[in-house]
Coordinates of C-alpha atoms in Angstrom, one line a residue:
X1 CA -36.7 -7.1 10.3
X2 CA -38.0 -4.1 12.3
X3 CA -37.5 -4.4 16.5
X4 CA -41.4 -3.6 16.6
X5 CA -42.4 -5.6 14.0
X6 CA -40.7 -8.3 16.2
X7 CA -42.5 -7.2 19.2
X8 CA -45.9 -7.3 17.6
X9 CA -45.5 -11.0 16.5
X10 CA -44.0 -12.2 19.7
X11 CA -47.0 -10.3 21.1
X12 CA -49.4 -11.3 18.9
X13 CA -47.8 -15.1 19.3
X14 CA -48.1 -15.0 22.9
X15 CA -51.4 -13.7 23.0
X16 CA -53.0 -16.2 20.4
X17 CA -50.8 -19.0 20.4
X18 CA -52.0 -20.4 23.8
X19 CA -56.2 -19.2 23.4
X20 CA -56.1 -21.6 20.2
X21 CA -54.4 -24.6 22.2
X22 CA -56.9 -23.8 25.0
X23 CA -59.6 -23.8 22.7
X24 CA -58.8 -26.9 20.5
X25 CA -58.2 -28.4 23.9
X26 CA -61.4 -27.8 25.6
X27 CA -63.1 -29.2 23.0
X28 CA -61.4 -32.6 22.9
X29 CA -60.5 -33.0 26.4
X30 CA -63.6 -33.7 28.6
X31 CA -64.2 -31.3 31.3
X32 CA -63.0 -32.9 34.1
X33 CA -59.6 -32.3 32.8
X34 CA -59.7 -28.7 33.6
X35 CA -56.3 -28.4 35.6
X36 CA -54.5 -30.5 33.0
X37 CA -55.6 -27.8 30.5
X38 CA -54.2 -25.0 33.0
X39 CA -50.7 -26.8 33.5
X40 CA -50.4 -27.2 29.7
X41 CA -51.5 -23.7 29.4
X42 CA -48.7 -22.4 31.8
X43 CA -46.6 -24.3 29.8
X44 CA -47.7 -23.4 26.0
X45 CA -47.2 -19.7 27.8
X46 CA -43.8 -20.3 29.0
X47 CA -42.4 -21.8 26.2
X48 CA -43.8 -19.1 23.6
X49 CA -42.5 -16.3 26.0
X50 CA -39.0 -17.8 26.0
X51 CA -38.3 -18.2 22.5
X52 CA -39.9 -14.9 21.9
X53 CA -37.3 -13.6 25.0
X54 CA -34.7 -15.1 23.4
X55 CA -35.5 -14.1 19.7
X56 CA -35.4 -10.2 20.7
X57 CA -32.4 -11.0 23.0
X58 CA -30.5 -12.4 20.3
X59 CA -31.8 -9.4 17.7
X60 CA -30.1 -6.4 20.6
X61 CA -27.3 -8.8 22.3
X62 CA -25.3 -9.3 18.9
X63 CA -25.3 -5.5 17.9
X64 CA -24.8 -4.3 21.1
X65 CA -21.9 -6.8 21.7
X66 CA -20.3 -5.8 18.2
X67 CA -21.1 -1.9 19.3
X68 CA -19.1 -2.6 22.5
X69 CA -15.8 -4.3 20.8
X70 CA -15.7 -1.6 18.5
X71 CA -16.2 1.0 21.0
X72 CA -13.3 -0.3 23.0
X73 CA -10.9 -0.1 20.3
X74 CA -11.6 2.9 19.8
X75 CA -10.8 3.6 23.0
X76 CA -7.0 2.3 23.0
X77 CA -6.7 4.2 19.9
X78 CA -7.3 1.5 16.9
X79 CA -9.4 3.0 14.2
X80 CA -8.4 0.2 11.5
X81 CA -11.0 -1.9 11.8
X82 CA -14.6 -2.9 9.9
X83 CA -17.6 -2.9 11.8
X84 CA -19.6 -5.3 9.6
X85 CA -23.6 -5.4 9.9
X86 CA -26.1 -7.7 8.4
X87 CA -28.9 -6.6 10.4
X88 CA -32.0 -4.3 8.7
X89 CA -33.1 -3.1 12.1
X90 CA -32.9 -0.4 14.1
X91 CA -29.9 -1.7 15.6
X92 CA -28.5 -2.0 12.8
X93 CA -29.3 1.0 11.8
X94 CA -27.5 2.3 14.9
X95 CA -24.7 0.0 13.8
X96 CA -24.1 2.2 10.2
X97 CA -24.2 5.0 12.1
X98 CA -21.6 4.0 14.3
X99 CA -19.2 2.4 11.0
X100 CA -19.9 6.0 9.9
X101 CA -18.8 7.9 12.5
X102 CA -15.6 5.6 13.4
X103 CA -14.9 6.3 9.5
X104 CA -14.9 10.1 10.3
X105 CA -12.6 9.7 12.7
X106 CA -10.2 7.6 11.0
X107 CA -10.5 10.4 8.5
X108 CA -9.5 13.1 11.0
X109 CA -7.1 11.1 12.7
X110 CA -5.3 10.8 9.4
X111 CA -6.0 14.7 9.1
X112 CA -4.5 15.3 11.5
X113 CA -1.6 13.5 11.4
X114 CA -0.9 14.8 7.8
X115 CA -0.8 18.4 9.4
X116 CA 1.3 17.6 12.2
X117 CA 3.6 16.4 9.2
X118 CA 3.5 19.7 7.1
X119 CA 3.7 21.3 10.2
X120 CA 7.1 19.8 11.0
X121 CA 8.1 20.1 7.9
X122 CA 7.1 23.9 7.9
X123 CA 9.2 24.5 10.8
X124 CA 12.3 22.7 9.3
X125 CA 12.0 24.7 6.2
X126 CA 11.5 28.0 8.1
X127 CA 14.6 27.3 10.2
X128 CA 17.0 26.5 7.1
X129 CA 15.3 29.3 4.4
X130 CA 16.0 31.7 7.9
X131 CA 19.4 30.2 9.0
X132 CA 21.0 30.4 5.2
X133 CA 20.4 34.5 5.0
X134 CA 21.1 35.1 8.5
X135 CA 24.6 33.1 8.7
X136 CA 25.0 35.6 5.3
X137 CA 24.2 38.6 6.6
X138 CA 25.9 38.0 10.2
X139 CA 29.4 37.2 7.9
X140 CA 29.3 40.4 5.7
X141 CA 28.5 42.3 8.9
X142 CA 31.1 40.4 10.6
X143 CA 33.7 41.5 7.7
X144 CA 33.1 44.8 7.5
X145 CA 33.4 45.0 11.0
X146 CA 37.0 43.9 11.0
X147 CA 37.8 46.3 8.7
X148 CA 37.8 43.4 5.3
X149 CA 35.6 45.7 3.1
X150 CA 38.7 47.7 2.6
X151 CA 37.5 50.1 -0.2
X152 CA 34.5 51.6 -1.3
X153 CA 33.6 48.7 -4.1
X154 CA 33.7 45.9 -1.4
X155 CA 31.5 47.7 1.2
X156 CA 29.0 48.8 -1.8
X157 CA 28.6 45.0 -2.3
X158 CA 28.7 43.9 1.6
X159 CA 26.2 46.2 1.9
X160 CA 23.9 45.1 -1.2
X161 CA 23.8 42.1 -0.4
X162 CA 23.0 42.4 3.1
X163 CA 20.2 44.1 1.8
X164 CA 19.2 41.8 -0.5
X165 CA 19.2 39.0 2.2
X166 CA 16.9 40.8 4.4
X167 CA 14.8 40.5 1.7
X168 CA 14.8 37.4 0.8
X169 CA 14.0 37.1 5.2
X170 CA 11.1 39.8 4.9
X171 CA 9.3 37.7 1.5
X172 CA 10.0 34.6 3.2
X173 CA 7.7 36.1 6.5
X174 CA 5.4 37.9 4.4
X175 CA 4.6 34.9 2.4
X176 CA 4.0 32.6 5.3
X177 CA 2.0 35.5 6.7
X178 CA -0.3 35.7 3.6
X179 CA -0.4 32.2 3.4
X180 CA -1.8 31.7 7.0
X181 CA -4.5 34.0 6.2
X182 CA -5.3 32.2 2.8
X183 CA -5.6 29.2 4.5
X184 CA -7.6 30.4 7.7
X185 CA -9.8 32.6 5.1
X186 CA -9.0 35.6 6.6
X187 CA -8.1 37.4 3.7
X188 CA -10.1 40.3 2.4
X189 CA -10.4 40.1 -1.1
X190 CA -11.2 43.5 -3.2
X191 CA -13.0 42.6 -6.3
X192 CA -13.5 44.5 -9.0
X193 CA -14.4 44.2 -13.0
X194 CA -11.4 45.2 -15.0
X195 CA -10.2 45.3 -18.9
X196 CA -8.3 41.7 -18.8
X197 CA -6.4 42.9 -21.8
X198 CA -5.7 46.3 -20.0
X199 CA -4.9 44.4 -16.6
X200 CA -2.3 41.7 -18.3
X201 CA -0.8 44.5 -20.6
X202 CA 0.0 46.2 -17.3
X203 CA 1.5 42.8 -15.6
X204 CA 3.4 42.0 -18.4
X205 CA 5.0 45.6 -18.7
X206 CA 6.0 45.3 -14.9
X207 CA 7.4 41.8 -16.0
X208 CA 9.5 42.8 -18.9
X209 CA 11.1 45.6 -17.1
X210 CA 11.7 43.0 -13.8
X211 CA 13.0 39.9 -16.2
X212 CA 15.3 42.5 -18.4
X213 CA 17.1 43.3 -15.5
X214 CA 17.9 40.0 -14.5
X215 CA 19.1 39.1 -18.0
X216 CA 15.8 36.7 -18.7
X217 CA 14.4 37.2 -22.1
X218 CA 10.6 37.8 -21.7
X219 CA 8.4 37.2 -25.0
X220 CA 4.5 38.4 -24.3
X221 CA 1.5 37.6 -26.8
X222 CA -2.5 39.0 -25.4
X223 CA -5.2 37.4 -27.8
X224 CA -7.8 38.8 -25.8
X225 CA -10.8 41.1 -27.6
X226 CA -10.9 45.0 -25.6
X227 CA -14.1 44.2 -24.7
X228 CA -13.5 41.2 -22.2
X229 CA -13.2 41.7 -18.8
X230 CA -13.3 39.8 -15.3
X231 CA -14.1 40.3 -12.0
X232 CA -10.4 39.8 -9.8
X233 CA -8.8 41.0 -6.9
X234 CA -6.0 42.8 -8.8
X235 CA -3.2 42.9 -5.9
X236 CA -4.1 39.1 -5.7
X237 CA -3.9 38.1 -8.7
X238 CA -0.6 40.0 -9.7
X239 CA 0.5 38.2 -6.7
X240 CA -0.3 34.6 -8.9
X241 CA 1.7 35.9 -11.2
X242 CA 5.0 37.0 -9.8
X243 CA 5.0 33.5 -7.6
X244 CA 4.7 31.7 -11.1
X245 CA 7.5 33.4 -12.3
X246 CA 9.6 33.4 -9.4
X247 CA 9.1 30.1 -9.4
X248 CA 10.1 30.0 -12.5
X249 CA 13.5 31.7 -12.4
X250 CA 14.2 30.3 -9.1
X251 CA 15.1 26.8 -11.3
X252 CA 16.2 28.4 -14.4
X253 CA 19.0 26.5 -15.7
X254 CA 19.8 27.8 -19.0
X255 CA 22.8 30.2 -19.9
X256 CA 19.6 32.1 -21.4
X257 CA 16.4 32.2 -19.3
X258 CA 13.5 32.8 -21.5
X259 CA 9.7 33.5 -20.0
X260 CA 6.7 33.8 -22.2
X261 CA 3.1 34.9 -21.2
X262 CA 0.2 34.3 -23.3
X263 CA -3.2 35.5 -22.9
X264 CA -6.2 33.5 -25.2
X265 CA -9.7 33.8 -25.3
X266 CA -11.4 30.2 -24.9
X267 CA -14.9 30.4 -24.9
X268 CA -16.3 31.9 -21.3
X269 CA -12.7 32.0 -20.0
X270 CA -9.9 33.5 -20.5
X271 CA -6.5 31.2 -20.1
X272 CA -3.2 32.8 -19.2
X273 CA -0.3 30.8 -19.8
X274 CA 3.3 31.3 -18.5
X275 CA 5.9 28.9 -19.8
X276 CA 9.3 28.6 -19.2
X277 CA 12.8 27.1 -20.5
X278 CA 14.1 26.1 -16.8
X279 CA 15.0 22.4 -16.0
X280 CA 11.5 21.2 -16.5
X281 CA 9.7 19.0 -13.1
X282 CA 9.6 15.4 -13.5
X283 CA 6.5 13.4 -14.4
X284 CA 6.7 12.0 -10.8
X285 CA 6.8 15.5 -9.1
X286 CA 4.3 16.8 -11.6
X287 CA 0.9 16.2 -9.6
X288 CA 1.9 17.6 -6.5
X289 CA 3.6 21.1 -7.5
X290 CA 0.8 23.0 -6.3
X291 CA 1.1 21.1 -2.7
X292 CA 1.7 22.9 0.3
X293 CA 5.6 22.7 1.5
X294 CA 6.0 20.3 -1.6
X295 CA 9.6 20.5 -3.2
X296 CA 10.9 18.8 -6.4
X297 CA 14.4 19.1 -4.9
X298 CA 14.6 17.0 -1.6
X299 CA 17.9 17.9 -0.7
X300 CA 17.0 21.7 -0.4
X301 CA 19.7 23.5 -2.0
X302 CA 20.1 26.6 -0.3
X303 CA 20.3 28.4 -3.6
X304 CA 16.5 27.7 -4.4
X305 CA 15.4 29.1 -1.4
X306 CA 11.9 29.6 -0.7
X307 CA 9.0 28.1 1.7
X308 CA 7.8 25.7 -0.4
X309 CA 4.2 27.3 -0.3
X310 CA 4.5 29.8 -3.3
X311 CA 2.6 27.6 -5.5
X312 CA 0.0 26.3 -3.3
X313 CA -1.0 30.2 -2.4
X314 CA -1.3 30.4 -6.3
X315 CA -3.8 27.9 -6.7
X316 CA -5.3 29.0 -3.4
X317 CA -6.0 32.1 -5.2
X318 CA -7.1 31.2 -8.5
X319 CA -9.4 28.7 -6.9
X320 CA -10.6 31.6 -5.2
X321 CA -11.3 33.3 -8.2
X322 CA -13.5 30.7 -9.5
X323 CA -10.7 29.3 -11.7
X324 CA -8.6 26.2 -12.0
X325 CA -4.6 26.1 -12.5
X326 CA -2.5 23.2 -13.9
X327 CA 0.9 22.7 -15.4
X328 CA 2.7 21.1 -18.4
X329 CA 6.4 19.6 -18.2
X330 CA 9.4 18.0 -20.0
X331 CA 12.1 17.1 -17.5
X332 CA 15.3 19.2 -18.9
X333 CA 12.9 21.6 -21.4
X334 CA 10.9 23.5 -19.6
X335 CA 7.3 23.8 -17.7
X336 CA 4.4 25.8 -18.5
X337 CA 1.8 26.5 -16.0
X338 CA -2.0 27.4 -17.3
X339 CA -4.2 29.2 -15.2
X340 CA -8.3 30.0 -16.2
X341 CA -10.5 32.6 -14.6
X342 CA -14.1 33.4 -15.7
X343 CA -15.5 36.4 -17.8
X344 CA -17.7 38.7 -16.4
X345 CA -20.6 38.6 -18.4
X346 CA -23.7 41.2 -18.1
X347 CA -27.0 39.2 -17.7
X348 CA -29.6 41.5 -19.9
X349 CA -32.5 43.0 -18.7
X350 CA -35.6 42.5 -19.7
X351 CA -37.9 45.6 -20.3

């Protein structure tokens, strides 16, 4: 019941309630009897007022009392607990609203927590994906400065693969950098409506040349019609694209890698598909590939390398898009990852 429709009946009951005893009692008690009438008057009056008192007492005590328990625990920091309301008041009204917002922040607290987590985490990967190619570089430099790289052949290679650790140290910043600005939405997309069959002939041609140097056999197949075309940010989504593959060589455990892109028309969208024959990802890892700092191996091999964020800045992107990403496995066969993105369709003009 409604705290004012409580007041108007303990108004109304205070107000009429004791007229119709003094009424009924005029008439059957004889005049005379006029300050017996008063003092059972005062009385009638007294008695209504305190069980109306105590009927809206009761109706803002409990609330407020439950209100005040929950606030408290709040205070020392306990967010695990129900506050339960039966009321249909306004006070209970202000009860819900008070569940709601101690659900909120239960939710944040958890938020938060979570990201202090990652964040951790973030740091620990940082420092061990950093340490592994600077304890390399720091030894070859060390070597050929006491005179080790002997000939011409052994400094060639000290010095490749210096290089090469740098930059596996410059993609390990610049991905974190990207990522940041992904997740902060700070980066400025360029759209604009390309050939999809022109834009994927193009990646895979980059693909085939990058893959056949690294002995990885690279079979491509475009289904698409000339005609279709979408509306991406073409830096972008090249960048899905070599952190799918990388990803995919990065656990390649066959004597021969093999990579195959696919490109099919289904309906309004068009699907790209890039499978591999690497060591596959668990059923129990499956669902959280495209997590931030997620890794299948937990003991980090230093060979694998990486952040642990390639994948989630993939889906990050093709969400972005307007598309959606998932991936198929078999544990010891190989994965395939699908990602959709929208057509760009022409709405036609009336004339």
């Amino acid at each position: 019941m409604k705290l004012r429709t409580r007041l108007i009946i303990g108004f109304m009951t205070v107000m009429i309630l004791p007229t119709l005893f003094t009424t009924v009692g005029m008439r059957i008690l004889a005049p005379q009897r006029v300050s017996e009438m008063q003092f059972l008057l005062l009385v009638v009056i007294f008695l209504t007022a305190a069980i109306f008192i105590m009927w809206i007492y009761r109706a803002v005590n409990i609330p407020i009392h439950k209100m005040q328990d929950a606030a408290k625990q709040i205070k020392e920091g306990n967010l695990d607990f129900e506050l339960k309301v039966d009321e249909d008041d306004e006070m209970g009204q202000l009860c819900r609203d008070f569940e709601e917002m101690r659900l909120r922040l239960k939710d944040n607290a958890e938020e938060k927590v979570a990201y202090d987590k990652e964040s951790k985490e973030l740091i620990s990967n940082i420092s061990h994906d950093l340490k592994t190619p600077i304890t390399a570089i720091k030894g070859y430099v060390e070597g050929i400065m006491d005179g080790v790289a002997d000939t011409p052949e052994k400094m060639d290679r000290y010095i490749k693969t210096i290089y090469n650790k740098a930059n596996e140290m410059d993609r390990l910043i610049n991905e974190l950098t990207l990522y940041s600005k992904i997740d902060t939405n700070r980066i400025p997309y360029n759209f604009s409506t390309l050939s999809a069959q022109d834009y994927f002939d193009d990646c895979a041609e980059d693909l085939a040349l990058e893959l056949e140097a690294k002995g990885v056999l690279f079979i491509y197949h475009n289904y698409m019609e000339e005609d279709s075309r979408i509306i991406v940010d073409a830096e972008q989504l090249r960048r899905v694209v070599n952190n799918i593959v990388n990803n995919s060589l990065k656990y390649m455990d066959k004597p021969q890698g093999k990579i195959n892109m696919t490109i099919r028309d289904v309906g309004d969208f068009i699907q790209v598909e890039l499978a591999d024959n690497g060591k596959g990802i668990a059923p129990k890892d499956l669902p959280n590939v495209f997590d931030r700092f997620y890794r299948t191996d937990a003991s980090r091999n230093s060979s694998k390398g990486g952040s642990g964020i390639g994948l989630a800045i993939v889906k990050k992107i093709v969400e972005e898009h307007g598309g959606n990403i998932w991936a198929t496995s078999q544990d010891g066969v190989g994965t395939t990852m699908y990602f959709v993105l929208r057509k760009y369709q022409e709405v036609p003009v009336d004339e």
